[in-house]
Amino acid sequence: MSPMDRCHVAGMAWTTALGDDPEVVWSRLCAGETGLVPVATKGAGRLRNDRAGMVSSFPPDQPPAERL
């Protein structure tokens, strides 16, 4: 096998509506969960549908660059 055929994963992290632990998220996905919940919206931020994937592990008013 040449070095170009190899793949190394140094780490894995994510923040999703199903959680932030890869094993938990995978388990919930395999159980058929989506993480989508009903969300009431209005005004300028109104969504085109009534369901969204809410991520609650950080404040919604926190700038994206600080959500690490």
mmCIF file of N, CA, C and O in Angstrom:
data_model
loop_
_atom_site.group_PDB
_atom_site.id
_atom_site.type_symbol
_atom_site.label_atom_id
_atom_site.label_comp_id
_atom_site.label_asym_id
_atom_site.label_seq_id
_atom_site.Cartn_x
_atom_site.Cartn_y
_atom_site.Cartn_z
ATOM 1 N N MET A 1 0.848 -1.170 0.000
ATOM 2 C CA MET A 1 0.000 0.000 0.000
ATOM 3 C C MET A 1 0.898 1.240 0.000
ATOM 4 O O MET A 1 1.807 1.348 0.800
ATOM 5 N N SER A 2 0.618 2.152 -0.893
ATOM 6 C CA SER A 2 1.419 3.373 -0.956
ATOM 7 C C SER A 2 0.890 4.397 0.052
ATOM 8 O O SER A 2 -0.258 4.309 0.494
ATOM 9 N N PRO A 3 1.715 5.379 0.421
ATOM 10 C CA PRO A 3 1.249 6.424 1.348
ATOM 11 C C PRO A 3 0.020 7.174 0.824
ATOM 12 O O PRO A 3 -0.776 7.671 1.604
ATOM 13 N N MET A 4 -0.167 7.223 -0.484
ATOM 14 C CA MET A 4 -1.324 7.913 -1.058
ATOM 15 C C MET A 4 -2.622 7.125 -0.859
ATOM 16 O O MET A 4 -3.710 7.671 -0.996
ATOM 17 N N ASP A 5 -2.525 5.840 -0.513
ATOM 18 C CA ASP A 5 -3.701 4.995 -0.311
ATOM 19 C C ASP A 5 -4.162 4.968 1.138
ATOM 20 O O ASP A 5 -5.119 4.288 1.466
ATOM 21 N N ARG A 6 -3.489 5.691 1.996
ATOM 22 C CA ARG A 6 -3.802 5.638 3.432
ATOM 23 C C ARG A 6 -4.612 6.847 3.874
ATOM 24 O O ARG A 6 -4.512 7.922 3.305
ATOM 25 N N CYS A 7 -5.375 6.650 4.886
ATOM 26 C CA CYS A 7 -6.156 7.722 5.487
ATOM 27 C C CYS A 7 -5.975 7.630 6.997
ATOM 28 O O CYS A 7 -6.121 6.569 7.580
ATOM 29 N N HIS A 8 -5.640 8.736 7.630
ATOM 30 C CA HIS A 8 -5.469 8.769 9.074
ATOM 31 C C HIS A 8 -6.458 9.765 9.665
ATOM 32 O O HIS A 8 -6.541 10.898 9.206
ATOM 33 N N VAL A 9 -7.198 9.323 10.656
ATOM 34 C CA VAL A 9 -8.139 10.198 11.345
ATOM 35 C C VAL A 9 -7.526 10.550 12.684
ATOM 36 O O VAL A 9 -7.300 9.680 13.527
ATOM 37 N N ALA A 10 -7.240 11.824 12.878
ATOM 38 C CA ALA A 10 -6.589 12.266 14.110
ATOM 39 C C ALA A 10 -7.592 12.559 15.213
ATOM 40 O O ALA A 10 -7.255 12.565 16.388
ATOM 41 N N GLY A 11 -8.809 12.792 14.848
ATOM 42 C CA GLY A 11 -9.832 13.085 15.842
ATOM 43 C C GLY A 11 -11.158 13.320 15.154
ATOM 44 O O GLY A 11 -11.233 13.463 13.944
ATOM 45 N N MET A 12 -12.199 13.347 15.951
ATOM 46 C CA MET A 12 -13.518 13.555 15.379
ATOM 47 C C MET A 12 -14.351 14.331 16.391
ATOM 48 O O MET A 12 -14.390 13.980 17.566
ATOM 49 N N ALA A 13 -14.969 15.387 15.936
ATOM 50 C CA ALA A 13 -15.825 16.183 16.818
ATOM 51 C C ALA A 13 -16.937 16.802 15.996
ATOM 52 O O ALA A 13 -16.766 17.063 14.805
ATOM 53 N N TRP A 14 -18.056 17.004 16.614
ATOM 54 C CA TRP A 14 -19.166 17.676 15.961
ATOM 55 C C TRP A 14 -20.152 18.175 16.997
ATOM 56 O O TRP A 14 -20.155 17.750 18.146
ATOM 57 N N THR A 15 -20.976 19.095 16.581
ATOM 58 C CA THR A 15 -22.068 19.591 17.401
ATOM 59 C C THR A 15 -23.304 19.521 16.524
ATOM 60 O O THR A 15 -23.376 20.170 15.485
ATOM 61 N N THR A 16 -24.252 18.682 16.909
ATOM 62 C CA THR A 16 -25.447 18.477 16.100
ATOM 63 C C THR A 16 -26.691 18.533 16.970
ATOM 64 O O THR A 16 -26.602 18.570 18.198
ATOM 65 N N ALA A 17 -27.823 18.505 16.325
ATOM 66 C CA ALA A 17 -29.096 18.474 17.051
ATOM 67 C C ALA A 17 -29.287 17.152 17.793
ATOM 68 O O ALA A 17 -30.134 17.050 18.673
ATOM 69 N N LEU A 18 -28.500 16.140 17.458
ATOM 70 C CA LEU A 18 -28.588 14.840 18.139
ATOM 71 C C LEU A 18 -27.568 14.698 19.262
ATOM 72 O O LEU A 18 -27.534 13.689 19.945
ATOM 73 N N GLY A 19 -26.722 15.691 19.440
ATOM 74 C CA GLY A 19 -25.705 15.644 20.484
ATOM 75 C C GLY A 19 -24.336 15.981 19.947
ATOM 76 O O GLY A 19 -24.174 16.334 18.781
ATOM 77 N N ASP A 20 -23.331 15.860 20.809
ATOM 78 C CA ASP A 20 -21.977 16.181 20.374
ATOM 79 C C ASP A 20 -20.989 15.044 20.598
ATOM 80 O O ASP A 20 -19.797 15.199 20.382
ATOM 81 N N ASP A 21 -21.470 13.897 21.002
ATOM 82 C CA ASP A 21 -20.626 12.722 21.182
ATOM 83 C C ASP A 21 -20.832 11.800 19.984
ATOM 84 O O ASP A 21 -21.965 11.388 19.705
ATOM 85 N N PRO A 22 -19.767 11.482 19.220
ATOM 86 C CA PRO A 22 -19.938 10.667 18.007
ATOM 87 C C PRO A 22 -20.683 9.357 18.220
ATOM 88 O O PRO A 22 -21.525 8.993 17.409
ATOM 89 N N GLU A 23 -20.426 8.658 19.318
ATOM 90 C CA GLU A 23 -21.115 7.386 19.562
ATOM 91 C C GLU A 23 -22.603 7.596 19.818
ATOM 92 O O GLU A 23 -23.443 6.829 19.339
ATOM 93 N N VAL A 24 -22.930 8.643 20.570
ATOM 94 C CA VAL A 24 -24.340 8.940 20.866
ATOM 95 C C VAL A 24 -25.066 9.344 19.589
ATOM 96 O O VAL A 24 -26.166 8.869 19.302
ATOM 97 N N VAL A 25 -24.439 10.233 18.801
ATOM 98 C CA VAL A 25 -25.067 10.685 17.557
ATOM 99 C C VAL A 25 -25.288 9.507 16.618
ATOM 100 O O VAL A 25 -26.361 9.349 16.045
ATOM 101 N N TRP A 26 -24.282 8.653 16.467
ATOM 102 C CA TRP A 26 -24.416 7.498 15.577
ATOM 103 C C TRP A 26 -25.542 6.575 16.043
ATOM 104 O O TRP A 26 -26.358 6.113 15.252
ATOM 105 N N SER A 27 -25.605 6.343 17.335
ATOM 106 C CA SER A 27 -26.645 5.486 17.899
ATOM 107 C C SER A 27 -28.033 6.071 17.632
ATOM 108 O O SER A 27 -28.965 5.351 17.251
ATOM 109 N N ARG A 28 -28.175 7.381 17.810
ATOM 110 C CA ARG A 28 -29.464 8.020 17.587
ATOM 111 C C ARG A 28 -29.844 8.011 16.101
ATOM 112 O O ARG A 28 -31.006 7.834 15.750
ATOM 113 N N LEU A 29 -28.845 8.196 15.220
ATOM 114 C CA LEU A 29 -29.115 8.109 13.783
ATOM 115 C C LEU A 29 -29.586 6.710 13.403
ATOM 116 O O LEU A 29 -30.547 6.546 12.654
ATOM 117 N N CYS A 30 -28.915 5.693 13.934
ATOM 118 C CA CYS A 30 -29.287 4.301 13.644
ATOM 119 C C CYS A 30 -30.665 3.959 14.187
ATOM 120 O O CYS A 30 -31.331 3.075 13.666
ATOM 121 N N ALA A 31 -31.085 4.669 15.232
ATOM 122 C CA ALA A 31 -32.419 4.454 15.812
ATOM 123 C C ALA A 31 -33.497 5.206 15.026
ATOM 124 O O ALA A 31 -34.673 5.150 15.370
ATOM 125 N N GLY A 32 -33.082 5.935 13.980
ATOM 126 C CA GLY A 32 -34.041 6.634 13.144
ATOM 127 C C GLY A 32 -34.364 8.050 13.574
ATOM 128 O O GLY A 32 -35.269 8.674 13.029
ATOM 129 N N GLU A 33 -33.640 8.573 14.543
ATOM 130 C CA GLU A 33 -33.903 9.940 14.993
ATOM 131 C C GLU A 33 -33.303 10.942 14.010
ATOM 132 O O GLU A 33 -32.310 10.659 13.352
ATOM 133 N N THR A 34 -33.913 12.124 13.930
ATOM 134 C CA THR A 34 -33.411 13.167 13.040
ATOM 135 C C THR A 34 -32.892 14.380 13.801
ATOM 136 O O THR A 34 -32.093 15.133 13.272
ATOM 137 N N GLY A 35 -33.374 14.582 14.992
ATOM 138 C CA GLY A 35 -33.007 15.778 15.740
ATOM 139 C C GLY A 35 -33.883 16.974 15.396
ATOM 140 O O GLY A 35 -33.739 18.037 15.974
ATOM 141 N N LEU A 36 -34.798 16.817 14.439
ATOM 142 C CA LEU A 36 -35.687 17.909 14.061
ATOM 143 C C LEU A 36 -36.835 18.024 15.054
ATOM 144 O O LEU A 36 -37.407 17.023 15.469
ATOM 145 N N VAL A 37 -37.140 19.250 15.440
ATOM 146 C CA VAL A 37 -38.214 19.512 16.399
ATOM 147 C C VAL A 37 -39.067 20.669 15.878
ATOM 148 O O VAL A 37 -38.603 21.488 15.096
ATOM 149 N N PRO A 38 -40.326 20.754 16.323
ATOM 150 C CA PRO A 38 -41.158 21.891 15.934
ATOM 151 C C PRO A 38 -40.576 23.190 16.507
ATOM 152 O O PRO A 38 -40.160 23.234 17.661
ATOM 153 N N VAL A 39 -40.529 24.226 15.676
ATOM 154 C CA VAL A 39 -40.000 25.522 16.096
ATOM 155 C C VAL A 39 -40.942 26.613 15.599
ATOM 156 O O VAL A 39 -41.248 26.677 14.406
ATOM 157 N N ALA A 40 -41.389 27.444 16.509
ATOM 158 C CA ALA A 40 -42.231 28.567 16.125
ATOM 159 C C ALA A 40 -41.322 29.726 15.722
ATOM 160 O O ALA A 40 -40.435 30.113 16.473
ATOM 161 N N THR A 41 -41.516 30.258 14.528
ATOM 162 C CA THR A 41 -40.721 31.394 14.069
ATOM 163 C C THR A 41 -41.645 32.478 13.539
ATOM 164 O O THR A 41 -42.759 32.208 13.114
ATOM 165 N N LYS A 42 -41.151 33.688 13.585
ATOM 166 C CA LYS A 42 -41.921 34.814 13.052
ATOM 167 C C LYS A 42 -40.955 35.949 12.745
ATOM 168 O O LYS A 42 -39.792 35.916 13.132
ATOM 169 N N GLY A 43 -41.423 36.921 12.047
ATOM 170 C CA GLY A 43 -40.611 38.089 11.743
ATOM 171 C C GLY A 43 -39.536 37.808 10.710
ATOM 172 O O GLY A 43 -39.666 36.908 9.883
ATOM 173 N N ALA A 44 -38.443 38.556 10.767
ATOM 174 C CA ALA A 44 -37.370 38.467 9.776
ATOM 175 C C ALA A 44 -36.673 37.113 9.788
ATOM 176 O O ALA A 44 -36.155 36.678 8.772
ATOM 177 N N GLY A 45 -36.656 36.439 10.915
ATOM 178 C CA GLY A 45 -35.991 35.148 11.011
ATOM 179 C C GLY A 45 -36.907 33.970 10.736
ATOM 180 O O GLY A 45 -36.594 32.840 11.072
ATOM 181 N N ARG A 46 -38.047 34.218 10.130
ATOM 182 C CA ARG A 46 -39.052 33.180 9.896
ATOM 183 C C ARG A 46 -38.516 32.083 8.979
ATOM 184 O O ARG A 46 -37.924 32.351 7.942
ATOM 185 N N LEU A 47 -38.752 30.844 9.367
ATOM 186 C CA LEU A 47 -38.362 29.698 8.556
ATOM 187 C C LEU A 47 -39.474 29.352 7.576
ATOM 188 O O LEU A 47 -40.641 29.661 7.819
ATOM 189 N N ARG A 48 -39.131 28.669 6.496
ATOM 190 C CA ARG A 48 -40.138 28.262 5.521
ATOM 191 C C ARG A 48 -40.887 27.010 5.960
ATOM 192 O O ARG A 48 -41.818 26.584 5.320
ATOM 193 N N ASN A 49 -40.438 26.387 7.047
ATOM 194 C CA ASN A 49 -41.151 25.229 7.577
ATOM 195 C C ASN A 49 -41.185 25.358 9.087
ATOM 196 O O ASN A 49 -40.629 26.287 9.654
ATOM 197 N N ASP A 50 -41.842 24.432 9.748
ATOM 198 C CA ASP A 50 -41.998 24.543 11.195
ATOM 199 C C ASP A 50 -41.119 23.574 11.974
ATOM 200 O O ASP A 50 -41.360 23.308 13.134
ATOM 201 N N ARG A 51 -40.082 23.034 11.331
ATOM 202 C CA ARG A 51 -39.191 22.097 12.018
ATOM 203 C C ARG A 51 -37.752 22.500 11.764
ATOM 204 O O ARG A 51 -37.401 22.963 10.682
ATOM 205 N N ALA A 52 -36.923 22.333 12.783
ATOM 206 C CA ALA A 52 -35.511 22.681 12.652
ATOM 207 C C ALA A 52 -34.687 21.806 13.586
ATOM 208 O O ALA A 52 -35.208 21.228 14.542
ATOM 209 N N GLY A 53 -33.423 21.694 13.311
ATOM 210 C CA GLY A 53 -32.502 20.971 14.187
ATOM 211 C C GLY A 53 -31.857 21.955 15.137
ATOM 212 O O GLY A 53 -31.009 22.741 14.732
ATOM 213 N N MET A 54 -32.290 21.965 16.370
ATOM 214 C CA MET A 54 -31.784 22.918 17.353
ATOM 215 C C MET A 54 -30.550 22.352 18.055
ATOM 216 O O MET A 54 -30.563 21.218 18.516
ATOM 217 N N VAL A 55 -29.509 23.146 18.125
ATOM 218 C CA VAL A 55 -28.286 22.771 18.836
ATOM 219 C C VAL A 55 -28.238 23.624 20.087
ATOM 220 O O VAL A 55 -28.107 24.836 20.018
ATOM 221 N N SER A 56 -28.341 22.988 21.239
ATOM 222 C CA SER A 56 -28.472 23.746 22.489
ATOM 223 C C SER A 56 -27.183 23.841 23.291
ATOM 224 O O SER A 56 -27.187 24.345 24.393
ATOM 225 N N SER A 57 -26.063 23.395 22.741
ATOM 226 C CA SER A 57 -24.829 23.385 23.531
ATOM 227 C C SER A 57 -24.100 24.720 23.545
ATOM 228 O O SER A 57 -23.074 24.845 24.181
ATOM 229 N N PHE A 58 -24.603 25.726 22.846
ATOM 230 C CA PHE A 58 -24.001 27.055 22.881
ATOM 231 C C PHE A 58 -25.104 28.098 22.775
ATOM 232 O O PHE A 58 -26.172 27.833 22.233
ATOM 233 N N PRO A 59 -24.870 29.297 23.298
ATOM 234 C CA PRO A 59 -25.891 30.337 23.220
ATOM 235 C C PRO A 59 -26.150 30.751 21.767
ATOM 236 O O PRO A 59 -25.202 30.935 21.011
ATOM 237 N N PRO A 60 -27.400 30.898 21.340
ATOM 238 C CA PRO A 60 -27.698 31.245 19.950
ATOM 239 C C PRO A 60 -27.181 32.614 19.530
ATOM 240 O O PRO A 60 -26.987 32.867 18.360
ATOM 241 N N ASP A 61 -26.935 33.515 20.491
ATOM 242 C CA ASP A 61 -26.436 34.836 20.126
ATOM 243 C C ASP A 61 -24.905 34.899 20.064
ATOM 244 O O ASP A 61 -24.335 35.937 19.782
ATOM 245 N N GLN A 62 -24.255 33.774 20.317
ATOM 246 C CA GLN A 62 -22.799 33.723 20.249
ATOM 247 C C GLN A 62 -22.349 33.746 18.784
ATOM 248 O O GLN A 62 -22.881 33.007 17.961
ATOM 249 N N PRO A 63 -21.377 34.587 18.426
ATOM 250 C CA PRO A 63 -20.903 34.636 17.033
ATOM 251 C C PRO A 63 -20.372 33.283 16.578
ATOM 252 O O PRO A 63 -19.756 32.568 17.358
ATOM 253 N N PRO A 64 -20.616 32.908 15.310
ATOM 254 C CA PRO A 64 -20.164 31.599 14.805
ATOM 255 C C PRO A 64 -18.694 31.327 15.036
ATOM 256 O O PRO A 64 -18.310 30.200 15.363
ATOM 257 N N ALA A 65 -17.833 32.324 14.911
ATOM 258 C CA ALA A 65 -16.390 32.113 15.088
ATOM 259 C C ALA A 65 -16.031 31.710 16.516
ATOM 260 O O ALA A 65 -14.975 31.135 16.757
ATOM 261 N N GLU A 66 -16.901 31.987 17.469
ATOM 262 C CA GLU A 66 -16.642 31.659 18.874
ATOM 263 C C GLU A 66 -17.299 30.352 19.300
ATOM 264 O O GLU A 66 -17.227 29.963 20.455
ATOM 265 N N ARG A 67 -17.949 29.660 18.392
ATOM 266 C CA ARG A 67 -18.671 28.423 18.717
ATOM 267 C C ARG A 67 -17.787 27.189 18.596
ATOM 268 O O ARG A 67 -18.229 26.128 18.241
ATOM 269 N N LEU A 68 -16.537 27.311 18.877
ATOM 270 C CA LEU A 68 -15.604 26.194 18.750
ATOM 271 C C LEU A 68 -15.514 25.382 20.009
ATOM 272 O O LEU A 68 -15.715 25.783 21.065
#
